[in-house]
Short mmCIF file of C-alpha atoms in Angstrom, two decimals:
data_model
loop_
_atom_site.label_atom_id
_atom_site.label_comp_id
_atom_site.label_asym_id
_atom_site.label_seq_id
_atom_site.Cartn_x
_atom_site.Cartn_y
_atom_site.Cartn_z
CA MET A 1 47.28 39.66 16.16
CA LEU A 2 44.79 41.72 14.21
CA PHE A 3 44.11 41.16 10.54
CA ILE A 4 41.77 42.54 7.97
CA ASN A 5 40.10 40.07 5.64
CA LYS A 6 40.26 40.87 1.96
CA ILE A 7 37.52 39.51 -0.30
CA LYS A 8 37.86 40.06 -4.00
CA LEU A 9 35.79 38.83 -6.91
CA VAL A 10 37.60 38.23 -10.16
CA LEU A 11 35.37 37.62 -13.15
CA LEU A 12 37.29 37.57 -16.42
CA LEU A 13 36.19 36.71 -19.95
CA GLY A 14 33.39 34.37 -18.93
CA LEU A 15 35.49 32.36 -16.49
CA PHE A 16 33.92 31.15 -13.27
CA PRO A 17 34.24 33.66 -10.44
CA TYR A 18 37.19 33.22 -8.09
CA TYR A 19 36.71 34.41 -4.52
CA GLY A 20 40.08 35.02 -2.90
CA ILE A 21 40.01 35.44 0.88
CA SER A 22 43.33 36.48 2.37
CA GLN A 23 44.55 37.48 5.79
CA ILE A 24 47.81 39.25 5.05
CA SER A 25 50.31 38.25 7.72
CA PHE A 26 54.06 38.02 8.23
CA GLU A 27 56.38 36.34 10.73
CA ASP A 28 59.53 37.97 12.07
CA VAL A 29 62.38 35.59 11.18
CA THR A 30 65.23 38.04 11.78
CA ILE A 31 66.72 35.84 14.50
CA SER A 32 65.84 32.35 13.23
CA SER A 33 67.17 33.13 9.73
CA GLY A 34 70.60 34.15 11.00
CA LEU A 35 70.37 37.82 10.02
CA ARG A 36 70.57 39.08 13.61
CA ALA A 37 73.68 37.00 14.29
CA ALA A 38 75.34 38.39 11.16
CA ASP A 39 74.44 41.90 12.30
CA SER A 40 76.04 41.27 15.68
CA THR A 41 79.20 39.88 14.11
CA ALA A 42 79.46 42.93 11.88
CA ASN A 43 79.02 45.22 14.88
CA LEU A 44 82.02 43.59 16.56
CA ALA A 45 84.05 44.01 13.39
CA ALA A 46 83.04 47.67 13.23
CA LYS A 47 84.23 48.25 16.80
CA GLU A 48 87.56 46.64 15.98
CA GLU A 49 87.92 49.14 13.12
CA GLY A 50 87.14 52.01 15.46
CA PHE A 51 83.72 52.77 13.99
CA ASP A 52 81.55 54.85 16.33
CA GLY A 53 78.08 54.21 14.88
CA PRO A 54 75.56 52.35 17.05
CA TYR A 55 74.53 49.85 14.38
CA SER A 56 76.92 50.73 11.60
CA TRP A 57 74.78 52.83 9.29
CA GLY A 58 72.81 50.29 7.28
CA HIS A 59 71.23 51.55 4.05
CA ARG A 60 71.34 49.00 1.25
CA ILE A 61 69.25 45.84 0.89
CA VAL A 62 69.62 43.75 -2.27
CA TRP A 63 68.26 40.30 -3.17
CA ALA A 64 70.03 38.22 -5.84
CA ASP A 65 71.11 34.63 -6.42
CA ILE A 66 74.90 34.97 -6.60
CA ASP A 67 75.94 31.32 -7.06
CA GLY A 68 73.36 29.84 -9.43
CA ASP A 69 71.56 27.60 -6.95
CA GLU A 70 68.20 29.30 -7.73
CA LEU A 71 67.93 30.68 -4.18
CA PRO A 72 68.01 34.46 -3.60
CA ASP A 73 70.88 35.58 -1.38
CA LEU A 74 70.89 38.81 0.61
CA PHE A 75 73.24 41.82 0.55
CA VAL A 76 72.84 44.21 3.50
CA GLY A 77 74.69 47.50 3.29
CA ARG A 78 76.30 48.80 6.47
CA TRP A 79 79.84 49.18 7.77
CA PRO A 80 81.17 46.57 7.48
CA ASN A 81 78.83 45.05 4.87
CA ILE A 82 77.00 41.73 5.14
CA LEU A 83 76.38 39.05 2.50
CA LEU A 84 74.14 36.14 3.48
CA HIS A 85 73.96 32.89 1.51
CA ASN A 86 70.51 31.30 1.33
CA ASN A 87 70.71 27.73 2.68
CA GLY A 88 67.32 26.75 1.26
CA ASP A 89 65.84 25.82 4.63
CA GLY A 90 64.80 29.28 5.83
CA THR A 91 68.25 30.08 7.21
CA PHE A 92 71.19 32.07 5.88
CA GLN A 93 74.96 31.65 6.26
CA ASP A 94 77.16 34.69 6.72
CA ILE A 95 79.66 34.60 3.83
CA SER A 96 80.64 38.27 4.03
CA VAL A 97 84.33 37.45 4.34
CA SER A 98 84.63 34.11 2.50
CA SER A 99 82.89 35.54 -0.59
CA GLY A 100 85.27 38.48 -0.80
CA TYR A 101 82.36 40.89 -0.41
CA ARG A 102 83.50 42.57 2.79
CA GLN A 103 86.97 43.11 1.36
CA LEU A 104 85.47 45.36 -1.33
CA LYS A 105 85.16 48.12 1.31
CA ASP A 106 82.20 49.88 -0.26
CA GLU A 107 80.32 52.16 2.10
CA GLY A 108 76.84 50.70 2.19
CA HIS A 109 74.52 53.12 0.40
CA GLY A 110 73.66 52.23 -3.20
CA GLY A 111 74.51 48.80 -4.56
CA ILE A 112 73.33 46.80 -7.57
CA SER A 113 73.63 43.18 -8.65
CA PHE A 114 73.93 43.03 -12.45
CA ASP A 115 75.62 41.09 -15.26
CA ARG A 116 78.31 43.46 -16.50
CA ASP A 117 79.94 41.04 -18.97
CA ASN A 118 76.99 38.92 -20.20
CA ASP A 119 78.42 35.71 -18.75
CA GLY A 120 75.18 34.73 -17.00
CA ASP A 121 76.09 35.57 -13.41
CA ARG A 122 75.50 38.64 -11.28
CA ASP A 123 78.40 41.03 -10.67
CA TRP A 124 78.46 44.01 -8.31
CA PHE A 125 78.55 47.81 -8.47
CA ALA A 126 78.31 49.95 -5.32
CA ASN A 127 79.01 53.39 -3.98
CA GLY A 128 82.40 54.31 -2.58
CA ASN A 129 81.34 56.97 -0.14
CA ARG A 130 84.09 55.97 2.29
CA HIS A 131 81.84 57.04 5.12
CA TYR A 132 82.03 60.81 5.09
CA THR A 133 85.81 60.96 5.37
CA ASN A 134 87.96 63.04 3.07
CA THR A 135 91.09 61.10 3.93
CA GLU A 136 91.02 58.87 0.85
CA LYS A 137 90.01 59.25 -2.75
CA VAL A 138 86.27 58.78 -3.27
CA VAL A 139 85.82 55.93 -5.74
CA ASP A 140 82.99 53.50 -6.41
CA VAL A 141 83.28 49.72 -6.41
CA LEU A 142 83.20 47.35 -9.40
CA ALA A 143 83.52 43.64 -8.63
CA ASN A 144 83.41 40.49 -10.74
CA ASN A 145 81.48 37.39 -9.70
CA ASP A 146 83.22 34.13 -10.63
CA GLY A 147 79.80 32.45 -10.96
CA LEU A 148 80.17 30.67 -7.64
CA GLY A 149 79.45 33.71 -5.49
CA HIS A 150 82.99 34.96 -4.93
CA PHE A 151 83.68 38.61 -5.70
CA THR A 152 86.94 40.18 -6.84
CA ASP A 153 87.57 43.91 -7.02
CA ILE A 154 88.44 44.70 -10.63
CA LEU A 155 88.40 48.49 -10.43
CA THR A 156 91.49 49.99 -12.01
CA SER A 157 92.10 52.99 -14.22
CA SER A 158 91.84 50.63 -17.20
CA THR A 159 88.40 49.22 -16.29
CA ALA A 160 86.30 52.17 -15.13
CA LEU A 161 86.08 55.91 -14.53
CA PHE A 162 84.46 55.68 -11.11
CA GLU A 163 86.40 58.35 -9.30
CA ALA A 164 83.79 60.93 -8.34
CA PRO A 165 84.55 63.97 -10.56
CA GLY A 166 84.86 67.37 -8.97
CA SER A 167 85.02 68.03 -5.25
CA ILE A 168 86.04 65.13 -3.05
CA SER A 169 82.93 65.82 -0.95
CA ASN A 170 80.74 64.52 -3.77
CA GLN A 171 79.75 61.05 -2.59
CA THR A 172 77.81 58.45 -4.59
CA ARG A 173 74.46 57.43 -3.11
CA GLY A 174 72.04 55.70 -5.49
CA VAL A 175 73.26 53.41 -8.27
CA GLY A 176 71.49 51.51 -11.03
CA ALA A 177 72.05 49.46 -14.18
CA ALA A 178 70.41 49.28 -17.61
CA ASP A 179 71.31 49.09 -21.29
CA PHE A 180 70.72 52.76 -22.02
CA ASP A 181 72.18 52.79 -25.54
CA GLY A 182 70.74 49.51 -26.81
CA ASP A 183 74.05 47.81 -27.58
CA GLY A 184 73.26 44.72 -25.49
CA TYR A 185 75.53 45.58 -22.55
CA LEU A 186 74.52 47.00 -19.16
CA ASP A 187 75.55 50.57 -18.49
CA LEU A 188 75.59 52.11 -15.00
CA VAL A 189 74.18 55.23 -13.41
CA ALA A 190 75.40 56.82 -10.19
CA VAL A 191 73.97 59.86 -8.40
CA SER A 192 75.80 61.71 -5.66
CA TRP A 193 75.38 63.64 -2.46
CA SER A 194 77.23 66.94 -2.22
CA GLU A 195 77.41 67.34 1.53
CA ILE A 196 80.45 69.15 2.90
CA LYS A 197 82.23 67.24 5.64
CA GLY A 198 81.15 68.32 9.11
CA GLY A 199 77.65 69.54 8.36
CA ASP A 200 74.56 69.39 6.21
CA LYS A 201 75.54 72.25 3.96
CA THR A 202 75.99 71.62 0.28
CA ASP A 203 78.62 72.99 -2.04
CA GLY A 204 75.88 73.26 -4.66
CA THR A 205 77.20 70.59 -6.98
CA SER A 206 76.62 66.91 -7.31
CA ASN A 207 77.86 64.86 -10.19
CA ASP A 208 75.37 62.39 -11.61
CA HIS A 209 76.65 60.23 -14.40
CA VAL A 210 75.88 57.40 -16.77
CA PHE A 211 78.94 55.18 -17.29
CA TRP A 212 78.93 53.42 -20.65
CA ASN A 213 79.82 49.73 -20.98
CA ASP A 214 82.25 49.35 -23.88
CA GLY A 215 81.15 45.77 -24.61
CA THR A 216 83.85 44.11 -22.53
CA GLY A 217 82.56 45.03 -19.09
CA LYS A 218 84.68 48.15 -18.86
CA TYR A 219 83.35 51.68 -18.20
CA LEU A 220 85.72 54.24 -19.67
CA THR A 221 83.34 56.95 -20.90
CA ALA A 222 80.63 58.85 -19.06
CA THR A 223 77.78 61.30 -19.64
CA THR A 224 76.84 63.89 -17.02
CA LEU A 225 73.13 63.98 -16.17
CA GLY A 226 72.96 66.79 -13.64
CA THR A 227 75.02 68.78 -11.17
CA ASP A 228 72.56 70.02 -8.59
CA GLY A 229 71.34 68.98 -5.17
CA ASN A 230 71.80 66.13 -2.72
CA ASN A 231 70.77 63.03 -4.63
CA GLN A 232 69.57 59.89 -2.87
CA GLY A 233 67.79 57.15 -4.82
CA VAL A 234 67.83 56.38 -8.53
CA GLN A 235 65.65 54.06 -10.63
CA THR A 236 66.10 52.82 -14.19
CA ILE A 237 62.67 52.50 -15.81
CA ASP A 238 60.80 52.79 -19.12
CA TYR A 239 58.15 55.26 -18.00
CA ASP A 240 56.83 56.00 -21.50
CA GLY A 241 56.95 52.46 -22.89
CA ASP A 242 59.03 53.42 -25.92
CA GLY A 243 61.54 50.60 -25.51
CA ASP A 244 64.50 52.52 -24.16
CA ILE A 245 65.40 52.97 -20.50
CA ASP A 246 64.90 56.25 -18.68
CA ILE A 247 66.24 57.44 -15.30
CA TYR A 248 64.48 58.91 -12.26
CA THR A 249 66.54 60.53 -9.49
CA ASN A 250 65.42 61.49 -5.99
CA ILE A 251 66.89 64.74 -4.67
CA ARG A 252 66.77 65.75 -1.01
CA ASP A 253 66.70 69.54 -1.39
CA ALA A 254 65.35 70.17 -4.90
CA PRO A 255 62.70 68.81 -7.26
CA ASN A 256 63.32 65.25 -8.42
CA HIS A 257 64.50 64.63 -11.98
CA LEU A 258 63.17 62.38 -14.75
CA TYR A 259 65.66 61.91 -17.57
CA ARG A 260 63.96 60.76 -20.78
CA ASN A 261 66.21 58.63 -22.95
CA ASP A 262 66.30 60.20 -26.42
CA GLY A 263 68.74 57.69 -27.91
CA ASN A 264 72.32 58.24 -29.06
CA ARG A 265 73.41 58.47 -25.41
CA THR A 266 71.41 61.65 -24.80
CA PHE A 267 68.84 62.43 -22.12
CA THR A 268 66.32 65.25 -21.58
CA GLU A 269 65.03 66.24 -18.14
CA VAL A 270 61.20 66.07 -18.27
CA ALA A 271 59.98 65.60 -14.67
CA SER A 272 57.78 68.71 -14.73
CA ILE A 273 56.30 67.80 -18.10
CA ALA A 274 55.53 64.30 -16.85
CA GLY A 275 54.01 65.64 -13.62
CA ILE A 276 56.41 64.02 -11.14
CA ALA A 277 58.93 66.74 -10.24
CA LEU A 278 58.28 66.06 -6.56
CA ASP A 279 59.94 68.22 -3.93
CA ASN A 280 58.92 66.62 -0.63
CA LYS A 281 62.26 67.40 1.03
CA GLU A 282 63.31 64.50 3.29
CA SER A 283 60.37 62.26 2.36
CA ASP A 284 61.05 61.40 -1.26
CA ASP A 285 64.44 59.68 -1.18
CA GLY A 286 63.26 56.72 -3.27
CA ALA A 287 60.43 55.99 -5.73
CA ALA A 288 58.42 52.85 -6.55
CA TRP A 289 57.32 51.91 -10.06
CA GLY A 290 54.70 49.31 -10.95
CA ASP A 291 51.43 48.75 -12.79
CA ILE A 292 48.89 49.20 -10.00
CA ASP A 293 45.78 48.96 -12.22
CA ASN A 294 46.95 46.32 -14.75
CA ASP A 295 46.57 48.59 -17.76
CA GLY A 296 50.03 47.82 -19.11
CA ASP A 297 52.15 50.81 -18.04
CA LEU A 298 54.24 51.77 -15.02
CA ASP A 299 52.59 53.86 -12.33
CA PHE A 300 54.54 55.70 -9.65
CA ALA A 301 54.69 56.19 -5.86
CA CYS A 302 56.98 58.56 -3.98
CA GLY A 303 56.93 60.88 -0.99
CA GLY A 304 53.60 59.58 0.32
CA GLU A 305 51.83 60.05 -3.02
CA VAL A 306 50.64 57.64 -5.74
CA TYR A 307 50.35 58.63 -9.41
CA LYS A 308 48.75 56.86 -12.36
CA ASN A 309 50.46 56.85 -15.73
CA SER A 310 48.67 57.80 -18.93
CA GLU A 311 50.99 57.74 -21.96
CA GLY A 312 53.93 59.05 -19.95
CA VAL A 313 52.03 61.76 -18.05
CA PHE A 314 51.25 61.16 -14.38
CA THR A 315 48.21 62.16 -12.33
CA LYS A 316 48.15 62.03 -8.53
CA ILE A 317 45.40 59.73 -7.21
CA SER A 318 46.35 59.20 -3.55
CA THR A 319 48.09 61.03 -0.72
CA PHE A 320 48.96 59.22 2.51
CA PRO A 321 48.65 61.40 5.63
CA ASN A 322 51.61 61.72 8.00
CA TYR A 323 53.87 59.94 5.54
CA ASP A 324 57.49 59.60 6.47
CA GLY A 325 60.27 57.37 5.27
CA TYR A 326 62.85 56.85 2.58
CA MET A 327 60.82 54.90 0.02
CA MET A 328 57.66 52.99 -0.83
CA VAL A 329 57.55 49.54 -2.41
CA PHE A 330 55.00 47.60 -4.50
CA GLY A 331 54.41 43.85 -4.31
CA ASP A 332 51.52 41.38 -4.55
CA LEU A 333 51.36 40.23 -0.92
CA ASP A 334 48.40 37.84 -1.29
CA ASN A 335 48.79 36.71 -4.93
CA ASP A 336 45.41 38.10 -5.95
CA GLY A 337 46.83 39.70 -9.09
CA ASP A 338 47.34 43.33 -8.05
CA LEU A 339 50.22 45.20 -6.48
CA ASP A 340 49.89 46.09 -2.82
CA LEU A 341 51.98 48.77 -1.10
CA ILE A 342 54.28 48.97 1.91
CA ILE A 343 55.45 52.23 3.44
CA PRO A 344 58.31 51.41 5.83
CA GLY A 345 58.16 54.67 7.77
CA ASN A 346 60.91 56.03 9.98
CA GLU A 347 60.78 56.05 13.78
CA ALA A 348 64.27 57.26 14.63
CA SER A 349 64.50 59.37 17.77
CA PHE A 350 65.57 62.46 15.84
CA ASN A 351 62.69 62.22 13.36
CA LYS A 352 59.89 64.68 14.12
CA ASN A 353 57.18 62.80 12.18
CA LYS A 354 57.86 59.32 13.62
CA GLY A 355 56.16 57.58 10.69
CA SER A 356 55.26 53.96 11.47
CA LEU A 357 55.37 51.09 8.98
CA GLN A 358 52.10 50.78 7.05
CA VAL A 359 50.73 48.09 4.74
CA TYR A 360 48.10 48.94 2.11
CA ASN A 361 45.91 46.57 0.13
CA ASN A 362 45.18 47.30 -3.54
CA ASP A 363 41.45 46.99 -4.30
CA GLY A 364 42.23 45.98 -7.89
CA ASP A 365 41.76 49.44 -9.39
CA GLY A 366 44.87 51.03 -7.93
CA ASN A 367 43.18 52.32 -4.77
CA PHE A 368 44.93 51.47 -1.50
CA ILE A 369 43.29 50.55 1.80
CA ILE A 370 45.33 50.35 5.00
CA ILE A 371 45.51 46.91 6.61
CA GLY A 372 46.41 47.48 10.28
CA ALA A 373 48.66 44.99 12.03
CA THR A 374 50.24 42.34 9.80
CA GLY A 375 53.12 41.07 11.91
CA ILE A 376 55.68 43.32 10.21
CA THR A 377 57.18 44.87 13.33
CA PRO A 378 60.75 46.06 12.71
CA PRO A 379 62.69 47.97 15.39
CA LYS A 380 61.59 51.56 15.81
CA GLY A 381 64.66 52.89 14.12
CA ASP A 382 65.88 54.71 11.03
CA ARG A 383 64.56 52.41 8.27
CA ARG A 384 66.09 52.95 4.83
CA GLY A 385 65.99 50.23 2.14
CA VAL A 386 63.06 47.82 1.65
CA ALA A 387 63.00 44.94 -0.84
CA PHE A 388 60.96 41.82 -1.69
CA SER A 389 61.99 38.25 -2.45
CA ASP A 390 60.39 34.84 -2.10
CA PHE A 391 63.47 33.57 -0.24
CA ASP A 392 61.87 30.29 0.89
CA GLY A 393 60.31 29.40 -2.47
CA ASP A 394 56.70 29.07 -1.30
CA GLY A 395 55.35 31.58 -3.83
CA ARG A 396 54.75 34.37 -1.30
CA LEU A 397 56.77 37.60 -1.23
CA ASP A 398 58.95 38.00 1.86
CA LEU A 399 60.37 41.32 3.03
CA GLY A 400 63.80 42.61 4.03
CA ILE A 401 64.33 45.99 5.73
CA SER A 402 67.63 47.80 6.37
CA ASP A 403 68.06 50.22 9.26
CA LYS A 404 70.69 52.89 9.77
CA ARG A 405 70.40 53.08 13.56
CA ASP A 406 69.08 49.68 14.63
CA PHE A 407 69.18 46.03 13.62
CA ASN A 408 68.12 45.02 10.11
CA SER A 409 64.97 42.88 9.77
CA LEU A 410 63.59 39.96 7.77
CA PHE A 411 59.92 38.96 7.60
CA LYS A 412 58.49 35.77 6.11
CA ASN A 413 55.11 36.02 4.40
CA THR A 414 52.71 33.60 6.13
CA THR A 415 49.49 34.77 4.48
CA ALA A 416 46.99 31.90 4.25
CA ASN A 417 44.60 31.21 1.35
CA VAL A 418 46.73 33.08 -1.15
CA GLY A 419 46.18 32.89 -4.88
CA ASN A 420 48.33 30.98 -7.33
CA TRP A 421 51.61 32.44 -8.50
CA LEU A 422 54.23 32.44 -11.23
CA LYS A 423 57.87 33.52 -11.20
CA VAL A 424 59.76 34.48 -14.36
CA LYS A 425 63.53 34.38 -14.81
CA LEU A 426 64.91 36.19 -17.85
CA TYR A 427 67.95 35.97 -20.11
CA ARG A 428 68.94 38.11 -23.08
CA ALA A 429 69.96 36.34 -26.29
CA ASN A 430 73.57 37.31 -25.57
CA GLY A 431 73.55 35.40 -22.25
CA GLN A 432 72.90 38.36 -19.95
CA ILE A 433 70.96 37.21 -16.90
CA ASP A 434 67.84 39.14 -15.72
CA ALA A 435 67.36 41.08 -18.98
CA ILE A 436 67.09 44.40 -17.15
CA GLY A 437 64.74 46.74 -19.02
CA SER A 438 62.26 44.05 -20.10
CA PHE A 439 58.50 44.08 -19.60
CA VAL A 440 56.73 40.81 -18.70
CA TYR A 441 52.97 40.54 -19.28
CA VAL A 442 50.85 37.66 -17.92
CA TYR A 443 47.43 37.00 -19.49
CA SER A 444 44.55 34.62 -18.98
CA GLU A 445 45.18 31.43 -20.90
CA GLY A 446 44.13 31.69 -24.54
CA HIS A 447 43.90 35.48 -24.54
CA ILE A 448 47.47 36.70 -24.95
CA GLY A 449 47.69 40.32 -26.07
CA GLU A 450 44.11 41.18 -25.09
CA PRO A 451 44.12 44.18 -22.71
CA SER A 452 41.04 42.99 -20.80
CA ALA A 453 42.76 39.64 -20.09
CA LEU A 454 45.91 41.17 -18.62
CA LEU A 455 46.58 39.71 -15.16
CA GLY A 456 49.76 41.60 -14.34
CA VAL A 457 52.83 43.44 -15.61
CA ARG A 458 56.35 43.50 -14.19
CA PHE A 459 59.36 45.52 -15.29
CA ALA A 460 62.87 44.11 -14.86
CA GLU A 461 64.35 46.93 -12.79
CA GLY A 462 67.97 47.98 -12.51
CA ALA A 463 67.37 49.50 -9.05
CA THR A 464 64.51 49.81 -6.57
CA GLY A 465 63.51 52.84 -4.48
CA TYR A 466 66.28 54.02 -2.19
CA SER A 467 69.40 51.79 -2.04
CA ALA A 468 67.37 48.64 -2.70
CA GLN A 469 66.87 45.90 -5.27
CA ASN A 470 64.03 43.38 -5.36
CA ASP A 471 64.77 39.82 -6.39
CA PRO A 472 65.33 40.01 -10.18
CA VAL A 473 63.28 36.83 -10.64
CA LEU A 474 59.90 38.47 -11.26
CA HIS A 475 56.93 37.43 -9.10
CA PHE A 476 53.27 37.43 -10.19
CA GLY A 477 50.15 36.60 -8.23
CA VAL A 478 47.54 35.12 -10.59
CA ALA A 479 44.60 34.54 -8.20
CA GLY A 480 42.61 31.42 -9.20
CA HIS A 481 44.15 30.84 -12.64
CA SER A 482 45.74 27.42 -13.15
CA LYS A 483 47.23 28.22 -16.57
CA VAL A 484 48.35 31.52 -18.09
CA ASP A 485 50.01 32.93 -21.20
CA VAL A 486 53.21 34.97 -20.88
CA ARG A 487 54.65 37.65 -23.16
CA VAL A 488 58.12 39.07 -22.60
CA LYS A 489 59.03 42.29 -24.36
CA PHE A 490 62.80 42.51 -24.21
CA PRO A 491 64.70 45.80 -24.58
CA GLU A 492 64.59 47.13 -28.14
CA GLY A 493 61.20 45.46 -28.60
CA ASN A 494 61.96 41.81 -29.36
CA ALA A 495 59.00 39.81 -27.99
CA THR A 496 58.71 36.18 -26.91
CA ASP A 497 55.40 34.44 -26.13
CA ILE A 498 54.98 31.33 -23.98
CA LEU A 499 51.52 29.77 -24.05
CA ASN A 500 49.62 27.41 -21.74
CA VAL A 501 51.95 27.87 -18.78
CA ASP A 502 51.19 25.93 -15.60
CA VAL A 503 51.31 28.15 -12.51
CA ASN A 504 52.95 27.76 -9.09
CA LYS A 505 56.42 27.36 -10.56
CA VAL A 506 59.41 29.27 -11.93
CA ILE A 507 59.82 29.53 -15.70
CA THR A 508 62.89 30.70 -17.61
CA VAL A 509 62.47 32.80 -20.74
CA VAL A 510 65.40 33.31 -23.12
CA GLU A 511 65.26 36.05 -25.73
CA LYS A 512 65.28 34.84 -29.31
CA ALA A 513 66.78 36.62 -32.28
CA ALA A 514 63.31 37.30 -33.74
CA ASN A 515 59.72 37.23 -32.55
CA SER A 516 59.00 33.66 -31.51
CA LYS A 517 57.04 31.33 -29.25
CA GLN A 518 58.58 29.04 -26.66
CA LYS A 519 57.18 25.91 -25.09
CA PRO A 520 56.46 26.26 -21.35
#
């Protein structure tokens, strides 16, 4: 196996230099983890239901601990869907049926794990595409988690307005969650595909909506965002750092949209003003957001291009040749303190570009250098969702990949000589787990709030790329630092500082009613 050594010097605020030498490498654990067996079982179930797809149209991949054992479990969208329980020993148990997940009958595109009722566990919202058939009403899926990882469909006319408005051909694709109106409860966003059954033509309308949580976990009012194009991915982000959550949508046949949150449940489309109204046709189905240069704001990658953020205006800094695929994803693969980049590519037989999976190393300034072979060798199929989680708890980010026309894949990060790490689990003051919409800043010990001492920033996302969700427990590489300071800026601006934090562990931060400090 070929590797490229990465040597980086970190010299910060008079500290001794740290020389981090990493050989980024992964091991294919698709079979040993149990994922391949679950795929095969699902294929048999699909045949029994008369499904004619070769590998059941996998799109979604979502990481989330559903039963409170502090181990990230894995949702894989396909038909029928798969839910894998993390056993804690590198293997997963197929609980698709026993958990009630498969009985939800969602279609397998967008899905999001989120706390709809602020009870401290992760519930479920997913698209109800019903697999391109017009034989039943098109509705999305809302399910309650009992806290032990068992899901119950609670969608009725009295709990949510999830019937796709307008033509029955309008099918939900990307979904996301965030508290858009600042009332402390997670709202939902769903974007739709307007394909007419039997072809790739569009009827010209899609119905993209924000569904408002009424404070009891019900969604009985909605705001229309847009009605044009075939929408794919959606991300909930704070691109301008103003404390409220904005929305970015990826559109297959028109420029992408950025909806700036103006408060009072209103949004303004500003993608052109911000410089990210991309129109890369079939190559910009999902976007990645992350701080690639550790300057405190969210940068952007989509459609084979990387953009830096300056006060909410984006400038293109990189273009990747021969890019193809549904999304790009950021993650610190070697724990050196900067976000690296994976482009999953797409090698399906029908795809003219045949883009292969590529891994890029961040040089620390937001410039990306390709790394050659790393051991990430998924089937040469139609790769869709890509998401990170440290599923084995060793402090290194592992990788899951969904595939529409081949088996799904799981890769364990085996990189040697990695830096130290920290993981941060969040709660709102009202009990809501994950505190979607929060920023977490990690600084050198003793220098909290100093821009030059910033080691990394993470944003608690309500969706990732295209039909994906990274583990909501936020991962930081901190290179050679043995202690750090942590600042969490919760939605609406309430900040909590935790000082003198030992690394190589998971910490939990709970929002306080006013600015405060917590002991590590």
